[in-house]
Amino acid sequence: MTIRQAIGTTKTRHPETVRFLSETVAHLTESGFVAEALSRSGQNPALAAPTER
């Protein structure tokens, strides 16, 4: 089973916006928030996508 996780914005966004989104997603993943949310919803927390940096 795969749970696809994504966040997106337009190509014309300011670099600061793209950086903010990337850092926020990385923080949520690294802090365990995503795995915890998956667990709370009855999903396998190991399904959390690894952080790409």
mmCIF file as gemmi writes it, N, C-alpha and C atoms, coordinates in Angstrom:
data_model
loop_
_atom_site.group_PDB
_atom_site.id
_atom_site.type_symbol
_atom_site.label_atom_id
_atom_site.label_alt_id
_atom_site.label_comp_id
_atom_site.label_asym_id
_atom_site.label_entity_id
_atom_site.label_seq_id
_atom_site.pdbx_PDB_ins_code
_atom_site.Cartn_x
_atom_site.Cartn_y
_atom_site.Cartn_z
_atom_site.occupancy
_atom_site.B_iso_or_equiv
_atom_site.pdbx_formal_charge
_atom_site.auth_seq_id
_atom_site.auth_asym_id
_atom_site.pdbx_PDB_model_num
ATOM 1 N N . MET Axp A 1 ? 0.842 -1.171 0 1 0 ? 1 A 1
ATOM 2 C CA . MET Axp A 1 ? 0 0 0 1 0 ? 1 A 1
ATOM 3 C C . MET Axp A 1 ? 0.888 1.236 0 1 0 ? 1 A 1
ATOM 4 N N . THR Axp A 2 ? 0.492 2.228 -0.73 1 0 ? 2 A 1
ATOM 5 C CA . THR Axp A 2 ? 1.228 3.481 -0.774 1 0 ? 2 A 1
ATOM 6 C C . THR Axp A 2 ? 0.283 4.629 -0.494 1 0 ? 2 A 1
ATOM 7 N N . ILE Axp A 3 ? 0.699 5.518 0.359 1 0 ? 3 A 1
ATOM 8 C CA . ILE Axp A 3 ? -0.046 6.757 0.592 1 0 ? 3 A 1
ATOM 9 C C . ILE Axp A 3 ? 0.8 7.86 -0.014 1 0 ? 3 A 1
ATOM 10 N N . ARG Axp A 4 ? 0.328 8.418 -1.063 1 0 ? 4 A 1
ATOM 11 C CA . ARG Axp A 4 ? 1.087 9.478 -1.725 1 0 ? 4 A 1
ATOM 12 C C . ARG Axp A 4 ? 0.891 10.782 -0.968 1 0 ? 4 A 1
ATOM 13 N N . GLN Axp A 5 ? 1.993 11.429 -0.663 1 0 ? 5 A 1
ATOM 14 C CA . GLN Axp A 5 ? 1.977 12.689 0.052 1 0 ? 5 A 1
ATOM 15 C C . GLN Axp A 5 ? 2.631 13.719 -0.835 1 0 ? 5 A 1
ATOM 16 N N . ALA Axp A 6 ? 1.989 14.86 -0.943 1 0 ? 6 A 1
ATOM 17 C CA . ALA Axp A 6 ? 2.556 15.879 -1.819 1 0 ? 6 A 1
ATOM 18 C C . ALA Axp A 6 ? 2.164 17.268 -1.346 1 0 ? 6 A 1
ATOM 19 N N . ILE Axp A 7 ? 2.963 18.203 -1.723 1 0 ? 7 A 1
ATOM 20 C CA . ILE Axp A 7 ? 2.666 19.613 -1.54 1 0 ? 7 A 1
ATOM 21 C C . ILE Axp A 7 ? 3.206 20.307 -2.772 1 0 ? 7 A 1
ATOM 22 N N . GLY Axp A 8 ? 2.524 21.312 -3.235 1 0 ? 8 A 1
ATOM 23 C CA . GLY Axp A 8 ? 2.975 21.969 -4.457 1 0 ? 8 A 1
ATOM 24 C C . GLY Axp A 8 ? 2.677 23.452 -4.468 1 0 ? 8 A 1
ATOM 25 N N . THR Axp A 9 ? 3.301 24.121 -5.39 1 0 ? 9 A 1
ATOM 26 C CA . THR Axp A 9 ? 3.081 25.544 -5.614 1 0 ? 9 A 1
ATOM 27 C C . THR Axp A 9 ? 3.432 25.824 -7.072 1 0 ? 9 A 1
ATOM 28 N N . THR Axp A 10 ? 3.151 27.016 -7.508 1 0 ? 10 A 1
ATOM 29 C CA . THR Axp A 10 ? 3.451 27.357 -8.907 1 0 ? 10 A 1
ATOM 30 C C . THR Axp A 10 ? 4.949 27.613 -9.082 1 0 ? 10 A 1
ATOM 31 N N . LYS Axp A 11 ? 5.406 27.491 -10.308 1 0 ? 11 A 1
ATOM 32 C CA . LYS Axp A 11 ? 6.822 27.715 -10.61 1 0 ? 11 A 1
ATOM 33 C C . LYS Axp A 11 ? 7.214 29.174 -10.416 1 0 ? 11 A 1
ATOM 34 N N . THR Axp A 12 ? 6.24 30.07 -10.449 1 0 ? 12 A 1
ATOM 35 C CA . THR Axp A 12 ? 6.544 31.497 -10.364 1 0 ? 12 A 1
ATOM 36 C C . THR Axp A 12 ? 6.58 32.029 -8.934 1 0 ? 12 A 1
ATOM 37 N N . ARG Axp A 13 ? 6.448 31.159 -7.948 1 0 ? 13 A 1
ATOM 38 C CA . ARG Axp A 13 ? 6.504 31.61 -6.549 1 0 ? 13 A 1
ATOM 39 C C . ARG Axp A 13 ? 7.899 32.121 -6.226 1 0 ? 13 A 1
ATOM 40 N N . HIS Axp A 14 ? 7.943 32.987 -5.239 1 0 ? 14 A 1
ATOM 41 C CA . HIS Axp A 14 ? 9.229 33.498 -4.776 1 0 ? 14 A 1
ATOM 42 C C . HIS Axp A 14 ? 10.06 32.352 -4.197 1 0 ? 14 A 1
ATOM 43 N N . PRO Axp A 15 ? 11.357 32.39 -4.353 1 0 ? 15 A 1
ATOM 44 C CA . PRO Axp A 15 ? 12.215 31.34 -3.805 1 0 ? 15 A 1
ATOM 45 C C . PRO Axp A 15 ? 12.005 31.155 -2.294 1 0 ? 15 A 1
ATOM 46 N N . GLU Axp A 16 ? 11.668 32.243 -1.596 1 0 ? 16 A 1
ATOM 47 C CA . GLU Axp A 16 ? 11.433 32.147 -0.159 1 0 ? 16 A 1
ATOM 48 C C . GLU Axp A 16 ? 10.235 31.249 0.138 1 0 ? 16 A 1
ATOM 49 N N . THR Axp A 17 ? 9.213 31.301 -0.701 1 0 ? 17 A 1
ATOM 50 C CA . THR Axp A 17 ? 8.028 30.469 -0.513 1 0 ? 17 A 1
ATOM 51 C C . THR Axp A 17 ? 8.38 29.004 -0.692 1 0 ? 17 A 1
ATOM 52 N N . VAL Axp A 18 ? 9.12 28.697 -1.735 1 0 ? 18 A 1
ATOM 53 C CA . VAL Axp A 18 ? 9.523 27.317 -2.011 1 0 ? 18 A 1
ATOM 54 C C . VAL Axp A 18 ? 10.405 26.801 -0.873 1 0 ? 18 A 1
ATOM 55 N N . ARG Axp A 19 ? 11.329 27.637 -0.402 1 0 ? 19 A 1
ATOM 56 C CA . ARG Axp A 19 ? 12.205 27.249 0.696 1 0 ? 19 A 1
ATOM 57 C C . ARG Axp A 19 ? 11.389 26.99 1.969 1 0 ? 19 A 1
ATOM 58 N N . PHE Axp A 20 ? 10.422 27.868 2.262 1 0 ? 20 A 1
ATOM 59 C CA . PHE Axp A 20 ? 9.563 27.685 3.43 1 0 ? 20 A 1
ATOM 60 C C . PHE Axp A 20 ? 8.816 26.357 3.363 1 0 ? 20 A 1
ATOM 61 N N . LEU Axp A 21 ? 8.224 26.054 2.225 1 0 ? 21 A 1
ATOM 62 C CA . LEU Axp A 21 ? 7.477 24.803 2.076 1 0 ? 21 A 1
ATOM 63 C C . LEU Axp A 21 ? 8.393 23.595 2.25 1 0 ? 21 A 1
ATOM 64 N N . SER Axp A 22 ? 9.556 23.64 1.635 1 0 ? 22 A 1
ATOM 65 C CA . SER Axp A 22 ? 10.511 22.529 1.75 1 0 ? 22 A 1
ATOM 66 C C . SER Axp A 22 ? 10.947 22.327 3.194 1 0 ? 22 A 1
ATOM 67 N N . GLU Axp A 23 ? 11.255 23.419 3.879 1 0 ? 23 A 1
ATOM 68 C CA . GLU Axp A 23 ? 11.701 23.322 5.266 1 0 ? 23 A 1
ATOM 69 C C . GLU Axp A 23 ? 10.581 22.846 6.18 1 0 ? 23 A 1
ATOM 70 N N . THR Axp A 24 ? 9.347 23.292 5.928 1 0 ? 24 A 1
ATOM 71 C CA . THR Axp A 24 ? 8.212 22.883 6.749 1 0 ? 24 A 1
ATOM 72 C C . THR Axp A 24 ? 7.945 21.395 6.605 1 0 ? 24 A 1
ATOM 73 N N . VAL Axp A 25 ? 7.928 20.901 5.378 1 0 ? 25 A 1
ATOM 74 C CA . VAL Axp A 25 ? 7.701 19.472 5.146 1 0 ? 25 A 1
ATOM 75 C C . VAL Axp A 25 ? 8.825 18.652 5.772 1 0 ? 25 A 1
ATOM 76 N N . ALA Axp A 26 ? 10.06 19.102 5.629 1 0 ? 26 A 1
ATOM 77 C CA . ALA Axp A 26 ? 11.194 18.387 6.224 1 0 ? 26 A 1
ATOM 78 C C . ALA Axp A 26 ? 11.056 18.351 7.743 1 0 ? 26 A 1
ATOM 79 N N . HIS Axp A 27 ? 10.678 19.47 8.335 1 0 ? 27 A 1
ATOM 80 C CA . HIS Axp A 27 ? 10.515 19.521 9.791 1 0 ? 27 A 1
ATOM 81 C C . HIS Axp A 27 ? 9.411 18.575 10.252 1 0 ? 27 A 1
ATOM 82 N N . LEU Axp A 28 ? 8.275 18.588 9.558 1 0 ? 28 A 1
ATOM 83 C CA . LEU Axp A 28 ? 7.157 17.725 9.94 1 0 ? 28 A 1
ATOM 84 C C . LEU Axp A 28 ? 7.522 16.25 9.826 1 0 ? 28 A 1
ATOM 85 N N . THR Axp A 29 ? 8.328 15.912 8.847 1 0 ? 29 A 1
ATOM 86 C CA . THR Axp A 29 ? 8.756 14.529 8.672 1 0 ? 29 A 1
ATOM 87 C C . THR Axp A 29 ? 9.804 14.148 9.707 1 0 ? 29 A 1
ATOM 88 N N . GLU Axp A 30 ? 10.839 14.982 9.85 1 0 ? 30 A 1
ATOM 89 C CA . GLU Axp A 30 ? 11.941 14.683 10.764 1 0 ? 30 A 1
ATOM 90 C C . GLU Axp A 30 ? 11.505 14.68 12.225 1 0 ? 30 A 1
ATOM 91 N N . SER Axp A 31 ? 10.517 15.502 12.566 1 0 ? 31 A 1
ATOM 92 C CA . SER Axp A 31 ? 10.071 15.597 13.957 1 0 ? 31 A 1
ATOM 93 C C . SER Axp A 31 ? 9.192 14.417 14.362 1 0 ? 31 A 1
ATOM 94 N N . GLY Axp A 32 ? 8.787 13.626 13.377 1 0 ? 32 A 1
ATOM 95 C CA . GLY Axp A 32 ? 7.929 12.492 13.667 1 0 ? 32 A 1
ATOM 96 C C . GLY Axp A 32 ? 6.443 12.804 13.553 1 0 ? 32 A 1
ATOM 97 N N . PHE Axp A 33 ? 6.103 14.05 13.24 1 0 ? 33 A 1
ATOM 98 C CA . PHE Axp A 33 ? 4.699 14.441 13.133 1 0 ? 33 A 1
ATOM 99 C C . PHE Axp A 33 ? 3.954 13.61 12.1 1 0 ? 33 A 1
ATOM 100 N N . VAL Axp A 34 ? 4.557 13.403 10.943 1 0 ? 34 A 1
ATOM 101 C CA . VAL Axp A 34 ? 3.884 12.649 9.877 1 0 ? 34 A 1
ATOM 102 C C . VAL Axp A 34 ? 3.668 11.206 10.31 1 0 ? 34 A 1
ATOM 103 N N . ALA Axp A 35 ? 4.686 10.588 10.883 1 0 ? 35 A 1
ATOM 104 C CA . ALA Axp A 35 ? 4.544 9.199 11.344 1 0 ? 35 A 1
ATOM 105 C C . ALA Axp A 35 ? 3.473 9.096 12.431 1 0 ? 35 A 1
ATOM 106 N N . GLU Axp A 36 ? 3.446 10.06 13.344 1 0 ? 36 A 1
ATOM 107 C CA . GLU Axp A 36 ? 2.432 10.06 14.397 1 0 ? 36 A 1
ATOM 108 C C . GLU Axp A 36 ? 1.028 10.23 13.822 1 0 ? 36 A 1
ATOM 109 N N . ALA Axp A 37 ? 0.888 11.116 12.846 1 0 ? 37 A 1
ATOM 110 C CA . ALA Axp A 37 ? -0.418 11.328 12.219 1 0 ? 37 A 1
ATOM 111 C C . ALA Axp A 37 ? -0.886 10.062 11.498 1 0 ? 37 A 1
ATOM 112 N N . LEU Axp A 38 ? 0.043 9.394 10.842 1 0 ? 38 A 1
ATOM 113 C CA . LEU Axp A 38 ? -0.307 8.132 10.186 1 0 ? 38 A 1
ATOM 114 C C . LEU Axp A 38 ? -0.761 7.111 11.219 1 0 ? 38 A 1
ATOM 115 N N . SER Axp A 39 ? -0.03 7.024 12.313 1 0 ? 39 A 1
ATOM 116 C CA . SER Axp A 39 ? -0.381 6.079 13.366 1 0 ? 39 A 1
ATOM 117 C C . SER Axp A 39 ? -1.755 6.392 13.957 1 0 ? 39 A 1
ATOM 118 N N . ARG Axp A 40 ? -2.035 7.669 14.225 1 0 ? 40 A 1
ATOM 119 C CA . ARG Axp A 40 ? -3.331 8.069 14.781 1 0 ? 40 A 1
ATOM 120 C C . ARG Axp A 40 ? -4.482 7.711 13.857 1 0 ? 40 A 1
ATOM 121 N N . SER Axp A 41 ? -4.218 7.702 12.556 1 0 ? 41 A 1
ATOM 122 C CA . SER Axp A 41 ? -5.283 7.396 11.597 1 0 ? 41 A 1
ATOM 123 C C . SER Axp A 41 ? -5.347 5.904 11.269 1 0 ? 41 A 1
ATOM 124 N N . GLY Axp A 42 ? -4.582 5.1 12.007 1 0 ? 42 A 1
ATOM 125 C CA . GLY Axp A 42 ? -4.631 3.657 11.809 1 0 ? 42 A 1
ATOM 126 C C . GLY Axp A 42 ? -3.746 3.143 10.697 1 0 ? 42 A 1
ATOM 127 N N . GLN Axp A 43 ? -2.848 3.992 10.199 1 0 ? 43 A 1
ATOM 128 C CA . GLN Axp A 43 ? -1.93 3.593 9.131 1 0 ? 43 A 1
ATOM 129 C C . GLN Axp A 43 ? -0.581 3.221 9.729 1 0 ? 43 A 1
ATOM 130 N N . ASN Axp A 44 ? 0.216 2.529 8.955 1 0 ? 44 A 1
ATOM 131 C CA . ASN Axp A 44 ? 1.56 2.15 9.365 1 0 ? 44 A 1
ATOM 132 C C . ASN Axp A 44 ? 2.452 3.392 9.336 1 0 ? 44 A 1
ATOM 133 N N . PRO Axp A 45 ? 3.025 3.802 10.47 1 0 ? 45 A 1
ATOM 134 C CA . PRO Axp A 45 ? 3.863 5.003 10.484 1 0 ? 45 A 1
ATOM 135 C C . PRO Axp A 45 ? 5.117 4.879 9.617 1 0 ? 45 A 1
ATOM 136 N N . ALA Axp A 46 ? 5.489 3.658 9.26 1 0 ? 46 A 1
ATOM 137 C CA . ALA Axp A 46 ? 6.654 3.458 8.39 1 0 ? 46 A 1
ATOM 138 C C . ALA Axp A 46 ? 6.376 3.935 6.966 1 0 ? 46 A 1
ATOM 139 N N . LEU Axp A 47 ? 5.125 4.264 6.674 1 0 ? 47 A 1
ATOM 140 C CA . LEU Axp A 47 ? 4.774 4.746 5.34 1 0 ? 47 A 1
ATOM 141 C C . LEU Axp A 47 ? 5.175 6.198 5.11 1 0 ? 47 A 1
ATOM 142 N N . ALA Axp A 48 ? 5.613 6.87 6.156 1 0 ? 48 A 1
ATOM 143 C CA . ALA Axp A 48 ? 6.042 8.269 6.011 1 0 ? 48 A 1
ATOM 144 C C . ALA Axp A 48 ? 7.202 8.343 5.025 1 0 ? 48 A 1
ATOM 145 N N . ALA Axp A 49 ? 7.09 9.227 4.077 1 0 ? 49 A 1
ATOM 146 C CA . ALA Axp A 49 ? 8.146 9.388 3.067 1 0 ? 49 A 1
ATOM 147 C C . ALA Axp A 49 ? 9.41 9.924 3.724 1 0 ? 49 A 1
ATOM 148 N N . PRO Axp A 50 ? 10.572 9.457 3.301 1 0 ? 50 A 1
ATOM 149 C CA . PRO Axp A 50 ? 11.807 9.989 3.847 1 0 ? 50 A 1
ATOM 150 C C . PRO Axp A 50 ? 12.008 11.431 3.398 1 0 ? 50 A 1
ATOM 151 N N . THR Axp A 51 ? 12.716 12.197 4.185 1 0 ? 51 A 1
ATOM 152 C CA . THR Axp A 51 ? 12.995 13.58 3.843 1 0 ? 51 A 1
ATOM 153 C C . THR Axp A 51 ? 14.061 13.646 2.771 1 0 ? 51 A 1
ATOM 154 N N . GLU Axp A 52 ? 13.812 14.444 1.766 1 0 ? 52 A 1
ATOM 155 C CA . GLU Axp A 52 ? 14.801 14.643 0.697 1 0 ? 52 A 1
ATOM 156 C C . GLU Axp A 52 ? 15.441 15.99 0.888 1 0 ? 52 A 1
ATOM 157 N N . ARG Axp A 53 ? 16.727 15.992 1.129 1 0 ? 53 A 1
ATOM 158 C CA . ARG Axp A 53 ? 17.44 17.265 1.296 1 0 ? 53 A 1
ATOM 159 C C . ARG Axp A 53 ? 18.656 17.285 0.438 1 0 ? 53 A 1
